[in-house]
Short mmCIF file of C-alpha atoms in Angstrom, two decimals:
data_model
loop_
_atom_site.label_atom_id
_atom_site.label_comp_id
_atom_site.label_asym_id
_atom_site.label_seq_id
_atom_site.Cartn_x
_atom_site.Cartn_y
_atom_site.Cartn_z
CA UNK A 1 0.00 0.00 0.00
CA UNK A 2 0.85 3.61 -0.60
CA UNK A 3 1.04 4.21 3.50
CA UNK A 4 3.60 1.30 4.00
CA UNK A 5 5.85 2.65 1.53
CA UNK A 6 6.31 5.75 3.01
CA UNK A 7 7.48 4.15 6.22
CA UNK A 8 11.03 2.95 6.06
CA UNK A 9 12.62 1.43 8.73
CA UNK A 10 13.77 4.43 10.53
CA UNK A 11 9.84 5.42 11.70
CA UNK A 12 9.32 1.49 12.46
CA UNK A 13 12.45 1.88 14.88
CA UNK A 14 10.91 5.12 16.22
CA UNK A 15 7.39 3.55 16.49
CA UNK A 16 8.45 1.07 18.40
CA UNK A 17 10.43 2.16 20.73
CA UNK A 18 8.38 5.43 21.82
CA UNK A 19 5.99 3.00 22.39
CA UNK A 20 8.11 1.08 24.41
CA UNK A 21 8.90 4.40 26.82
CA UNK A 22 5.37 5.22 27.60
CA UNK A 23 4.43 1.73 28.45
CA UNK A 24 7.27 1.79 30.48
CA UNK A 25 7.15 4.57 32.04
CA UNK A 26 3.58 4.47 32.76
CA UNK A 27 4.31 1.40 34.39
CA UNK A 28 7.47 2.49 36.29
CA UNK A 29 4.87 5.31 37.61
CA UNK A 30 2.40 3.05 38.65
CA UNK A 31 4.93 0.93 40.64
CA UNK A 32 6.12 4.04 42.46
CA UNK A 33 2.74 4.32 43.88
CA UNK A 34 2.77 0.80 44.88
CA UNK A 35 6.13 1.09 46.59
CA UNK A 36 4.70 4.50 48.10
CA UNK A 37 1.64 3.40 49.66
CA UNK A 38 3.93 0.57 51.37
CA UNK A 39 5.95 2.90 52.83
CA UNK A 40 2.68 4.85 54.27
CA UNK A 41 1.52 1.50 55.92
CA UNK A 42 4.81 0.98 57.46
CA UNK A 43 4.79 4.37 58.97
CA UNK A 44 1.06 4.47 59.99
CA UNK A 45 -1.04 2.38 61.65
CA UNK A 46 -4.18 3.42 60.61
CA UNK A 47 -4.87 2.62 57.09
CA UNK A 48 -5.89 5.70 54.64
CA UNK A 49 -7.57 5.64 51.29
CA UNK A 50 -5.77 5.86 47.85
CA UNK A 51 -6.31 9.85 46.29
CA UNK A 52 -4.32 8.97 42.98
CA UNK A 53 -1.54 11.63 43.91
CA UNK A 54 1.93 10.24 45.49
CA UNK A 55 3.22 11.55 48.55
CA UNK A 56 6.46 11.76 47.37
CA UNK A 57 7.80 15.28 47.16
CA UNK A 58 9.69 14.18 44.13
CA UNK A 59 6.74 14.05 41.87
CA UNK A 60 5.02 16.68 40.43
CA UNK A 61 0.85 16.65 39.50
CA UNK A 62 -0.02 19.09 36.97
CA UNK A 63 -2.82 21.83 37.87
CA UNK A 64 -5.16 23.18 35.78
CA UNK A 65 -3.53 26.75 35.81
CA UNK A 66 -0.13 25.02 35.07
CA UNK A 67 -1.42 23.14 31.75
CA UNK A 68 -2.60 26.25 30.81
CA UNK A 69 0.38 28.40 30.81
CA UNK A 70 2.82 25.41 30.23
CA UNK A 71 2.71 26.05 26.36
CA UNK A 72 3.33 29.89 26.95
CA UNK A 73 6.34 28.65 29.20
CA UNK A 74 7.56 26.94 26.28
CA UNK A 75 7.14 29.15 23.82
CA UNK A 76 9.31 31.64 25.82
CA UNK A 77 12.29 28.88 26.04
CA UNK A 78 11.81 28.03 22.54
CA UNK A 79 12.22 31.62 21.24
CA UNK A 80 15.31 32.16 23.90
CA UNK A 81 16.87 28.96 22.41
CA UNK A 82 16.09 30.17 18.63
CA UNK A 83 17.56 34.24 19.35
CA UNK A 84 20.21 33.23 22.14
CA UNK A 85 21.04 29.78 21.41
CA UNK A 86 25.04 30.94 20.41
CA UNK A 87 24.99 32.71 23.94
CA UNK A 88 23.51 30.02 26.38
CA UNK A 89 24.64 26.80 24.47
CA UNK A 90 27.26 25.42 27.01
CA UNK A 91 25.11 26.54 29.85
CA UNK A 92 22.13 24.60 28.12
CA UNK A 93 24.76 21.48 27.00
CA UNK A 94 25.83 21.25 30.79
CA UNK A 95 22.59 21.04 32.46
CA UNK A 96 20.64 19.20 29.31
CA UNK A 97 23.82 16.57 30.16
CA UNK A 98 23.34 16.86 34.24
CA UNK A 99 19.61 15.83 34.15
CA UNK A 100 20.24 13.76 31.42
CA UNK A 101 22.76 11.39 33.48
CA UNK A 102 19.69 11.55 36.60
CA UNK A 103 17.14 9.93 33.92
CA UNK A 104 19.11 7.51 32.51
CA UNK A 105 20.75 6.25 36.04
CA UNK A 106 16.78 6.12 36.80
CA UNK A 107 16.11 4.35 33.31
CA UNK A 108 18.81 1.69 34.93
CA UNK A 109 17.84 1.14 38.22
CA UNK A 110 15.87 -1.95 38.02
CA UNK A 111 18.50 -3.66 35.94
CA UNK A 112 20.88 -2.78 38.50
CA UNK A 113 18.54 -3.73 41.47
CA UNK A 114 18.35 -7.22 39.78
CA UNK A 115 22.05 -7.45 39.25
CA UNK A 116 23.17 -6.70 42.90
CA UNK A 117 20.04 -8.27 44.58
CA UNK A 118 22.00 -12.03 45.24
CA UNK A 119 25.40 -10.84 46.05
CA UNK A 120 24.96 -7.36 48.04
CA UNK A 121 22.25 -6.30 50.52
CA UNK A 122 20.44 -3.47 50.41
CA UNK A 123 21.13 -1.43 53.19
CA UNK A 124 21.99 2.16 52.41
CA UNK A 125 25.81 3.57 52.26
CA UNK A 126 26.24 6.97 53.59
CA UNK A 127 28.17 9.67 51.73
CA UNK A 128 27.54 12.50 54.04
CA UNK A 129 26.33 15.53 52.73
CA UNK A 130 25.18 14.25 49.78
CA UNK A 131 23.09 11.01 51.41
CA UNK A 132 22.38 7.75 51.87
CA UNK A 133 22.38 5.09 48.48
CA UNK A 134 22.25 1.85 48.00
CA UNK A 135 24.78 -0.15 46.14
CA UNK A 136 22.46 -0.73 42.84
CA UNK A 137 22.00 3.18 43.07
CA UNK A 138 25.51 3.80 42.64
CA UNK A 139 26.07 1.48 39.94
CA UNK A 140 23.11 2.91 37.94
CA UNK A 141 24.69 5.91 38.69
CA UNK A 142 28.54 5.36 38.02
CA UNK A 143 27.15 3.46 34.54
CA UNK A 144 25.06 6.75 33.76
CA UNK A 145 27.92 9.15 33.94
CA UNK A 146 30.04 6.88 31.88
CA UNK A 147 27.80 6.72 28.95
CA UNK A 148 27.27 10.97 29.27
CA UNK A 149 31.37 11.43 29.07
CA UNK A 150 31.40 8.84 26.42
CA UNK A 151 28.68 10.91 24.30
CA UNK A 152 30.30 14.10 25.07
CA UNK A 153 33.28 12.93 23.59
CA UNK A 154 32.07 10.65 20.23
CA UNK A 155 28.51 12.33 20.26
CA UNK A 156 26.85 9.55 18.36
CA UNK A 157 23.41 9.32 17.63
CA UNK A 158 22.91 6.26 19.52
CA UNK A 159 24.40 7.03 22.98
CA UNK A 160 22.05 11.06 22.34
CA UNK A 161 19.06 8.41 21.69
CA UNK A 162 19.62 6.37 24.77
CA UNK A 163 19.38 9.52 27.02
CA UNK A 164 16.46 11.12 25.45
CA UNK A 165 14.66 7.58 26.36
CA UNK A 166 15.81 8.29 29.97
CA UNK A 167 14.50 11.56 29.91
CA UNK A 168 10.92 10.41 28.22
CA UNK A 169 10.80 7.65 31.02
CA UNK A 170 11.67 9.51 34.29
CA UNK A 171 9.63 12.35 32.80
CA UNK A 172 6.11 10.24 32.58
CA UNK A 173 7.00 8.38 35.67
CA UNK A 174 7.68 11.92 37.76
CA UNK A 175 4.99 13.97 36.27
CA UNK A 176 1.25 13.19 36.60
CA UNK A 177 -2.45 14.48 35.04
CA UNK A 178 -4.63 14.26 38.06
CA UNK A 179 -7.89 14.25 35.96
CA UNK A 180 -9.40 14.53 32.48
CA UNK A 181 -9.83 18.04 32.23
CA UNK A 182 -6.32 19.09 33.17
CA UNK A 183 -5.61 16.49 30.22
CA UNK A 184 -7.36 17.36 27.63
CA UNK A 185 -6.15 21.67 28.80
CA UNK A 186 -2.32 20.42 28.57
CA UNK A 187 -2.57 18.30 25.11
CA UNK A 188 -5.22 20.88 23.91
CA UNK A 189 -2.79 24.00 23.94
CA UNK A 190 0.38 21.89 23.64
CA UNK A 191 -1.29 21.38 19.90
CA UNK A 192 -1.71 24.82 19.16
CA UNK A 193 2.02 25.78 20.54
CA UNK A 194 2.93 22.40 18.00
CA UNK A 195 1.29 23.73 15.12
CA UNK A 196 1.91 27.49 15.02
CA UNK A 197 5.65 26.83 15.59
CA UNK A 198 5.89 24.03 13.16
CA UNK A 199 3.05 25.69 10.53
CA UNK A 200 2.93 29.19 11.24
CA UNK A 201 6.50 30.87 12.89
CA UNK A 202 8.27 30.66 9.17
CA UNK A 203 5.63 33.93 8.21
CA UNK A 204 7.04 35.93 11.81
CA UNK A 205 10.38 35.01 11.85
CA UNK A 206 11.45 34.13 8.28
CA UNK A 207 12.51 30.78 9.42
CA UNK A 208 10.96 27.29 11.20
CA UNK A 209 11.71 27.97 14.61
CA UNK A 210 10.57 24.39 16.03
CA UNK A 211 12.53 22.66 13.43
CA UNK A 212 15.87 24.95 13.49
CA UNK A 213 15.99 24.60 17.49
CA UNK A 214 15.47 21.11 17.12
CA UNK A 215 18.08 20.43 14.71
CA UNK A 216 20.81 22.62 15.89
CA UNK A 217 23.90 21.58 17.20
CA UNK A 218 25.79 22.68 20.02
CA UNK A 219 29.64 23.04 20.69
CA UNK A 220 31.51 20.37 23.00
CA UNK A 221 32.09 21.95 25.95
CA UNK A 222 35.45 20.06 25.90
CA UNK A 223 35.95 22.12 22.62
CA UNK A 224 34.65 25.32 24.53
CA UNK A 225 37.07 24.63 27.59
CA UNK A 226 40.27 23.93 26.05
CA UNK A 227 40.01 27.33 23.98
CA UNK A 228 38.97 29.38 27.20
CA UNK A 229 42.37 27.84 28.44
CA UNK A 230 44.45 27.79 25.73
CA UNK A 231 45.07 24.21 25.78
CA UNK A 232 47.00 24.41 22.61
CA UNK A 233 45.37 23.10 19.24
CA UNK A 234 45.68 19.37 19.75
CA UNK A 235 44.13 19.18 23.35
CA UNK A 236 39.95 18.50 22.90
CA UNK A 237 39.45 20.13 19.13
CA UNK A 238 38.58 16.99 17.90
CA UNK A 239 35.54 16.39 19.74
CA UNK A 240 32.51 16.76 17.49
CA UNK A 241 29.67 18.91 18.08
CA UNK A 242 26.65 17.74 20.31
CA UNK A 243 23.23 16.99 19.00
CA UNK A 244 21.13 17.47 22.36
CA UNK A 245 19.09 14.55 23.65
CA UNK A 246 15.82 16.45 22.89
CA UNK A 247 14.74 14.24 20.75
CA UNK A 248 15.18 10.23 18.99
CA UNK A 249 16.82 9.73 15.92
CA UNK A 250 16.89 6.86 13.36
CA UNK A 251 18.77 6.32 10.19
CA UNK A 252 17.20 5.20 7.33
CA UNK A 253 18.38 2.07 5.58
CA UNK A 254 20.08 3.63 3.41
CA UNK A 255 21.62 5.99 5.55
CA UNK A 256 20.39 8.84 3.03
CA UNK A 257 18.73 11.00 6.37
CA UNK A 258 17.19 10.32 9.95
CA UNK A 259 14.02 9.73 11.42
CA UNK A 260 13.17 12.20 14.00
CA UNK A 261 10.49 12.21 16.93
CA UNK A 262 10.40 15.49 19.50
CA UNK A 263 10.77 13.84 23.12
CA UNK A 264 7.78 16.37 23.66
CA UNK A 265 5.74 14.41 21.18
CA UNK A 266 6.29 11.19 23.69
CA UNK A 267 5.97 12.22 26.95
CA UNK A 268 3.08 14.28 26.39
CA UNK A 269 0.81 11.61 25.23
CA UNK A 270 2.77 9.23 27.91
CA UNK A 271 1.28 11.09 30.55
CA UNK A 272 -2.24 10.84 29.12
CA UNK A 273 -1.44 6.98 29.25
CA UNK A 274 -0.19 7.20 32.06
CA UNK A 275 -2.93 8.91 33.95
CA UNK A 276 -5.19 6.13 32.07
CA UNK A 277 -3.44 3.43 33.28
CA UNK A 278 -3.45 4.25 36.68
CA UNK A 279 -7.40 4.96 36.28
CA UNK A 280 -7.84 1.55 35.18
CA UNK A 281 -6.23 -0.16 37.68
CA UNK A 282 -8.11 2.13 40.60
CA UNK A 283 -11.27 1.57 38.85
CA UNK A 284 -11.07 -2.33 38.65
CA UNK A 285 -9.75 -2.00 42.50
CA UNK A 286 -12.47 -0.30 43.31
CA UNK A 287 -15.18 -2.29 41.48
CA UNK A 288 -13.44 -5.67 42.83
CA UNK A 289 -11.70 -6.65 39.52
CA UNK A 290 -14.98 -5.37 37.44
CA UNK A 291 -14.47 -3.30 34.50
CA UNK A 292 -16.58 -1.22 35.27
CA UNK A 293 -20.24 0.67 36.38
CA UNK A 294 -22.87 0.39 33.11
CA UNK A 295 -22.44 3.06 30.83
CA UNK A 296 -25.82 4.95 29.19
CA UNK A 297 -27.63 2.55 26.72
CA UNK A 298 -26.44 -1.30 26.24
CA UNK A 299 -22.98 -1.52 26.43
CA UNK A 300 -21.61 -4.69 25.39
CA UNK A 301 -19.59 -6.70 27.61
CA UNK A 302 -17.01 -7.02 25.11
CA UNK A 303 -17.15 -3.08 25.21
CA UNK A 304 -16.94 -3.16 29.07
CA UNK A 305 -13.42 -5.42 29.06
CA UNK A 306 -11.58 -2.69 26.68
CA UNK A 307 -9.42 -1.04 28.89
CA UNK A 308 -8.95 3.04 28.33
CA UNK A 309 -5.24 2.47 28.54
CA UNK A 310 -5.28 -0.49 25.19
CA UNK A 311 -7.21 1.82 23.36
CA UNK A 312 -5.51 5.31 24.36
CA UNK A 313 -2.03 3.29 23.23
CA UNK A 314 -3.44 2.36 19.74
CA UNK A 315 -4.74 5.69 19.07
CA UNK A 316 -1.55 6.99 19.73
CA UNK A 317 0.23 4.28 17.47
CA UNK A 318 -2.60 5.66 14.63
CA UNK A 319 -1.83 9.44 15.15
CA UNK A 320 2.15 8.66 14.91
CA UNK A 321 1.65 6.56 11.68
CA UNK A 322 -0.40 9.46 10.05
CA UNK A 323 1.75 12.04 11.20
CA UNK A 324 4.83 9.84 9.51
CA UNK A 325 2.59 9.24 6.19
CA UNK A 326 2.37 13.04 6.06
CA UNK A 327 5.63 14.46 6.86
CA UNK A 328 6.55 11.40 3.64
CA UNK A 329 3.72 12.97 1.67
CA UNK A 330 4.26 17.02 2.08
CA UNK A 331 8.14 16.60 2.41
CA UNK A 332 8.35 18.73 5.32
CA UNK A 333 8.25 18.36 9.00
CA UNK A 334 5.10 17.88 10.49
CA UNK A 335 3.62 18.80 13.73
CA UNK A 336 3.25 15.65 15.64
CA UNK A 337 0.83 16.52 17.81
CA UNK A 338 -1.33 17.90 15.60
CA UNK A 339 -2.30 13.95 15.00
CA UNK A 340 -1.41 12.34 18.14
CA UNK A 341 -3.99 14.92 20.27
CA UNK A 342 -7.17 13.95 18.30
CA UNK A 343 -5.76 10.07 17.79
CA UNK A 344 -5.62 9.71 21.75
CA UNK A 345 -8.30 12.17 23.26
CA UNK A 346 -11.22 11.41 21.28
CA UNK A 347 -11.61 8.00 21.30
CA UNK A 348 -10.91 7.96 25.07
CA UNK A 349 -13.46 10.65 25.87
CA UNK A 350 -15.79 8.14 23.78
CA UNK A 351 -15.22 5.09 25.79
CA UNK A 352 -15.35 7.55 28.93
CA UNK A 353 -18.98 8.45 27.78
CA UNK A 354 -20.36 5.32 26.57
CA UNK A 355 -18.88 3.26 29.84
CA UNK A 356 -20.23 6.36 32.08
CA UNK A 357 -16.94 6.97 33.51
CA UNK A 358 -16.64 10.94 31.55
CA UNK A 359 -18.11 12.71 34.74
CA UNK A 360 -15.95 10.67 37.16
CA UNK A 361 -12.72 11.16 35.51
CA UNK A 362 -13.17 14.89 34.07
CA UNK A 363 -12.94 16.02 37.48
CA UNK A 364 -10.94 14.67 40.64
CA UNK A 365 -11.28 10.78 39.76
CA UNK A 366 -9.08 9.32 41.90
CA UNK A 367 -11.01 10.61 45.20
CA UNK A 368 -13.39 7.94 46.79
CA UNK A 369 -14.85 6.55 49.90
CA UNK A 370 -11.75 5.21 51.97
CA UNK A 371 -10.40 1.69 51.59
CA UNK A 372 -7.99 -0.26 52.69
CA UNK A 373 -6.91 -1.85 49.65
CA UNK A 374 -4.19 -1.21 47.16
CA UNK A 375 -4.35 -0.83 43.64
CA UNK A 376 -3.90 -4.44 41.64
CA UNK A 377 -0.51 -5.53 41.52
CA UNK A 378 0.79 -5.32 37.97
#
């Protein structure tokens, strides 16, 4: 078919594994709150019921005013980064690299817990100041900063691509929708923020400000310290420039160009799924393992078993395939959420209605009568 040739097997590679990160790290999010509400039992006696939001000062929930003015937010950076970008690139290099080695020692942590489980215990080892780890910690640590100095100095595509996929995960597994509403507020103006600088900012600004900032490398700051030293002409000029790990890249078979997919374009949709997910598996807690209250009109049961997470995940696997098609199609880049919004919201806030859940989640769904209980084990 005309669609499956104009999908090589650079947007298979991306397909795959962006799916990959949200339904891990909608599952590394759901686990947290597992692991959380254990911790709550140990330290209280009296058992409280489940509101949906950790207590963990390390994540952050989303509010209605901060979905709202979160594309503004970026809109700001993204014009700083397209007028400034010569000025603040080290700066932005360092600390893209900083965070960057926190999300992938995160990405590696239950790899490492697995690895040290048999042979090391898992009491905590004090550093002083800087705290208390445990001996998988430090080796997803240690292995993190080696593969961040190894990019800095090769800057290959693959070792970029494998921190942008810790950044995607420890992004959807740290940030969380509480309800529908703030949902569909965050994906609705992310859209329009995708589309006018994608469509529209080439009128302004005589140039495609999403794709230029996107695409633009930045210097090594091994390059940028050995001239503010004088290291002589030898010492760090040979390290390349650095592609930032804002995004995945894939080359083509033919290695004639890359495949690229906006981390943006995966964690925002992750965090619908993720937020989906967890509804799920509080709703079928709270129903004891049903899937759910009867909707308006006959509802099938077959209806009734399809989970809102299953059919959020292919509706985001239809948008990314007809966002690909197009950007094949039109030759140009293409505003990924213009297709992956619509592709995910709708036919969720379809199964919402016909299932009778819309009401429940649109507003505060995780709040119920207290129980005991904790979510399903997954």
């Amino acid at each position: 078919s005309r669609a499956y040739s104009l999908v090589d097997s650079s947007q298979v590679s991306t397909f795959l594994i962006s799916i990959l990160l949200i339904v891990y790290g909608s599952f590394r999010s759901l686990n947290m709150d597992f692991e959380n509400q254990d911790k709550e039992k140990d330290n209280s006696s009296t058992a409280g019921s489940f509101n949906g939001n950790s207590t963990n000062n390390s994540i952050q929930t989303i509010d209605s005013t901060q979905a709202l003015f979160l594309p503004i937010g970026a809109s700001v950076s993204l014009l700083v980064m397209f007028f400034f970008f010569d000025s603040v690139q080290v700066v932005f290099t360092i600390c893209t690299a900083v965070l960057a080695t926190i999300a992938f020692a995160f990405l590696l942590l239950p790899m490492c817990q697995y690895l040290t489980r048999p042979c090391s215990p898992q009491n905590k080892i004090s550093f002083g100041c800087c705290g208390r780890f445990t001996a998988a910690e430090l080796l997803s640590f240690s292995l993190s900063v080696m593969l961040v100095l190894i990019w800095v100095l090769t800057g290959h595509w693959l070792l970029m691509d494998a921190l942008a996929m810790g950044l995607c995960v420890a992004m959807i597994a740290f940030v969380r929708l509480p309800s529908l509403k703030v949902s569909c507020l965050l994906l609705s103006g992310l859209l329009i923020y995708d589309v006018f600088w994608v469509f529209f900012s080439a009128y302004i600004f005589n140039s495609n400000v999403m794709v230029k900032v996107a695409t633009q490398p930045a210097d090594n700051p091994l390059d940028v310290l050995s001239r503010k030293l004088h290291l002589g002409p030898n010492v760090g000029r040979d390290v390349p420039r650095l592609s930032l790990p804002g995004k995945l890249v894939f080359p083509s078979s033919t290695g004639s160009h890359f495949s690229m997919l906006g981390i943006g374009d995966i964690v925002m949709p992750g965090l619908l799924l993720c937020f989906v997910l967890r509804y799920d598996n509080y709703k079928k807690q709270a129903n004891g393992d049903s899937c759910g209250a009867p909707g308006p009109g006959n509802i099938s049961g077959r209806m009734q078993k399809v989970s809102y997470f299953h059919c959020t995940l292919i509706g985001y696997f239809v948008g990314l395939l007809t966002a690909t098609v197009a950007s094949r199609i039109h030759r140009a880049a293409q505003p990924a959420l213009l297709y992956l919004v619509p592709f995910t919201l709708l036919p969720l806030l379809t199964m919402a209605y016909l299932k009778g859940d819309l009401r429940r989640m649109w507003s505060e769904p995780f709040h119920s009568k207290s129980s005991s209980s904790r979510f399903l084990e997954v």
